[in-house]
Coordinates of C-alpha atoms in Angstrom, one line a residue:
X739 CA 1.4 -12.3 16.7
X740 CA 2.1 -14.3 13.7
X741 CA -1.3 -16.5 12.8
X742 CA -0.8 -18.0 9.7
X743 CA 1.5 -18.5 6.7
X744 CA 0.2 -19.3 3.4
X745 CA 1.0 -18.5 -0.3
X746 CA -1.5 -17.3 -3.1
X747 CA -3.2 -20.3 -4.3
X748 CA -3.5 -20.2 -8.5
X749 CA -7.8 -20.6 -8.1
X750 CA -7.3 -17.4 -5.9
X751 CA -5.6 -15.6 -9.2
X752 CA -8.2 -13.3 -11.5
X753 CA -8.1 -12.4 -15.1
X754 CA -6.1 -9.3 -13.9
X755 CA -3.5 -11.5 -13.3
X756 CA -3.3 -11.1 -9.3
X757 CA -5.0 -12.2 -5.9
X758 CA -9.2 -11.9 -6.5
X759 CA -10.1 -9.3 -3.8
X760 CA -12.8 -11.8 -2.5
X761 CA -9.3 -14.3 -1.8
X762 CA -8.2 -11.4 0.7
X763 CA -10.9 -12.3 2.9
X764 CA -10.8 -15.7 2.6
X765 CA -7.3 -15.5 3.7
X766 CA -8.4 -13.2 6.6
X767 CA -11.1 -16.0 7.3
X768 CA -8.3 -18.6 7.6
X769 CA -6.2 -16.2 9.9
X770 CA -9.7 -15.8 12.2
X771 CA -9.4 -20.0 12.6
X772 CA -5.7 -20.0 13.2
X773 CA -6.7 -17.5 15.7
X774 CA -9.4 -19.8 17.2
X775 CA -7.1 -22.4 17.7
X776 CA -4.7 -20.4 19.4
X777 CA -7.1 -19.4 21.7
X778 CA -8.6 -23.5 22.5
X779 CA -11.3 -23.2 20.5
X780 CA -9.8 -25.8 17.5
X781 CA -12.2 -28.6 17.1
X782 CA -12.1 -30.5 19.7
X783 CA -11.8 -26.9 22.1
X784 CA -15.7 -25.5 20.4
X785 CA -16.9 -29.4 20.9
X786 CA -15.9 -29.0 24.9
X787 CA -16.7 -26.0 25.6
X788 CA -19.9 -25.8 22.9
X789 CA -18.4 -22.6 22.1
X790 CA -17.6 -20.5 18.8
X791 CA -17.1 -17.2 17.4
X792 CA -18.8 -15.5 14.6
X793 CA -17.8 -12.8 12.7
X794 CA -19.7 -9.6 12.9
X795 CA -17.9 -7.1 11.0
X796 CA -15.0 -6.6 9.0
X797 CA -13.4 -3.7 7.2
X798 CA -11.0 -5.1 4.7
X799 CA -8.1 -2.9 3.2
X800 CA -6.6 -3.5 -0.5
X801 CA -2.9 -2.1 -0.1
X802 CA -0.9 -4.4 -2.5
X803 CA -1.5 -6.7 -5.4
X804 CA -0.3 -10.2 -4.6
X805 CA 0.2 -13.2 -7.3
X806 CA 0.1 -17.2 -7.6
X807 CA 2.7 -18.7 -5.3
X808 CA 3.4 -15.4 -3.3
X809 CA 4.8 -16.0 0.2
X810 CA 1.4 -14.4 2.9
X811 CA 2.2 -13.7 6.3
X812 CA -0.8 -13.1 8.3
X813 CA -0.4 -11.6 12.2
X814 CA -3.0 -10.3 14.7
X815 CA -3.2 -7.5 17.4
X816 CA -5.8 -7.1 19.8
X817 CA -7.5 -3.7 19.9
X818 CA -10.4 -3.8 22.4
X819 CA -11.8 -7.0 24.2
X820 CA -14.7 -7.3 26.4
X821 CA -16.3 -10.3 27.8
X822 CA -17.7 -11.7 24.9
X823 CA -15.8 -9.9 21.9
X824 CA -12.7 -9.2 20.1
X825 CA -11.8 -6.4 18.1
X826 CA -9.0 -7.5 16.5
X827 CA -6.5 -6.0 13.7
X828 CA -5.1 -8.7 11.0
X829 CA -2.1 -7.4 8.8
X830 CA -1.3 -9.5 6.0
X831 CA 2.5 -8.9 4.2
X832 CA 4.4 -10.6 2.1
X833 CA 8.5 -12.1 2.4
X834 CA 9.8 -8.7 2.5
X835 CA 7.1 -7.2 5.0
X836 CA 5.3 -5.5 2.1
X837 CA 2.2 -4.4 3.5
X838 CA -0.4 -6.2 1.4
X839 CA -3.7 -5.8 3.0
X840 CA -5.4 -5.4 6.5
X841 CA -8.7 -6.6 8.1
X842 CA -10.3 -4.9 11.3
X843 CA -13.0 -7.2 12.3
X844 CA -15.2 -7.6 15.4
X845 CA -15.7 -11.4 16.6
X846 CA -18.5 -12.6 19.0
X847 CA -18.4 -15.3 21.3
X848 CA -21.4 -17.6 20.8
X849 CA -22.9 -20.3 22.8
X850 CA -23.3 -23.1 20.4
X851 CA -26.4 -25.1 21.9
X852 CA -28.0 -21.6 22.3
X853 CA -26.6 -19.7 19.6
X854 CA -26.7 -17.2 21.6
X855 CA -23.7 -14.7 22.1
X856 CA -22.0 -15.8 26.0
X857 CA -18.9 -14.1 27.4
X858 CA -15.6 -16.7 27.0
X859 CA -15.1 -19.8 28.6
X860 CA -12.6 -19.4 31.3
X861 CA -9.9 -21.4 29.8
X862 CA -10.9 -19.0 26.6
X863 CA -10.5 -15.9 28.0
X864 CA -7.2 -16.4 29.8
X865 CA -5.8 -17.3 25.9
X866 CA -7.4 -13.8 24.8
X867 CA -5.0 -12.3 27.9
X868 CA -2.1 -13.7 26.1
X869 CA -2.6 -11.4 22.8
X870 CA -0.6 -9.0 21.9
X871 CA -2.5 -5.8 22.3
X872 CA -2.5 -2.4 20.9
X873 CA -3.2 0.6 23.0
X874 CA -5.7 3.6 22.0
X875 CA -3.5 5.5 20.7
X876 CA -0.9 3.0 19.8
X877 CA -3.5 1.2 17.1
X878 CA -2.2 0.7 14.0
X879 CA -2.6 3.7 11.2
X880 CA -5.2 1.7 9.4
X881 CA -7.1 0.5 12.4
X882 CA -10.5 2.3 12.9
X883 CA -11.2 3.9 9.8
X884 CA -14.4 4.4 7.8
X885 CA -15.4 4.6 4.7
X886 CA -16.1 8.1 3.0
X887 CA -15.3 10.1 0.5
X888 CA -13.4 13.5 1.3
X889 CA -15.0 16.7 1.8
X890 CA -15.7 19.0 -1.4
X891 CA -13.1 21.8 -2.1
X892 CA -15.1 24.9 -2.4

């Protein structure tokens, strides 16, 4: 599901001449609002429902260099869901579907007067049905990975 179109912003450029790895995630972090509003909670949807969602992990993948004024395309896929989370899958590519970067990252629903996590709102959780989801073994090739170094040759 498309989230979020932006382009590389020259403050986001480093003296290597491309996007500055921290800029990755603050696009991902812009995609995770665009998702928020998708699903009601905008503004005025967190005020009436006194309802967020917090980031609790992330695992961002580097897989293309990107420059000032480059077109980013940033979509979403659900992985897993329960009542009160979202693992979710965020590809971002650029105008000719280049691959650029993913971010797997696991959202938690909080109460905001308790600050507490609280499974979704209704109205919330009926938007999360409307994602497009992958399967188990449908996921995306990058989705669930972990960091590690290969095992020694002997």
């Amino acid at each position: 599901m498309a989230l979020l179109e932006t382009r590389v912003d020259p403050q986001w450029v480093d003296y290597n001449g491309h996007m500055n790895d921290a800029e990755y995630a603050r696009a991902f972090s812009l995609a995770v609002e665009a998702l928020m509003d998708r699903l009601g909670l905008d503004e005025s949807g967190r005020a009436r429902h006194g309802y967020t969602l917090y980031t609790l992990e992330t695992h961002l993948c580097y897989r293309r260099e990107a420059h000032e004024g480059q077109a980013l395309h940033l979509e979403v896929t659900l992985l897993e869901r329960d009542a009160k989370r979202l693992h979710v899958f965020f590809e971002m590519q650029d105008d000719e579907h280049n691959l650029l970067a993913t971010s797997e990252q696991m959202l938690m629903g909080i109460d905001s007067q308790a600050g507490r996590p609280a499974p979704f709102p209704a109205e919330v959780d009926e938007a999360v049905e409307t994602l497009p989801r992958a399967e188990p073994d449908t996921w995306p090739e990058l989705a669930g990975r972990r960091i590690g170094l290969p095992p020694a040759k002997r």
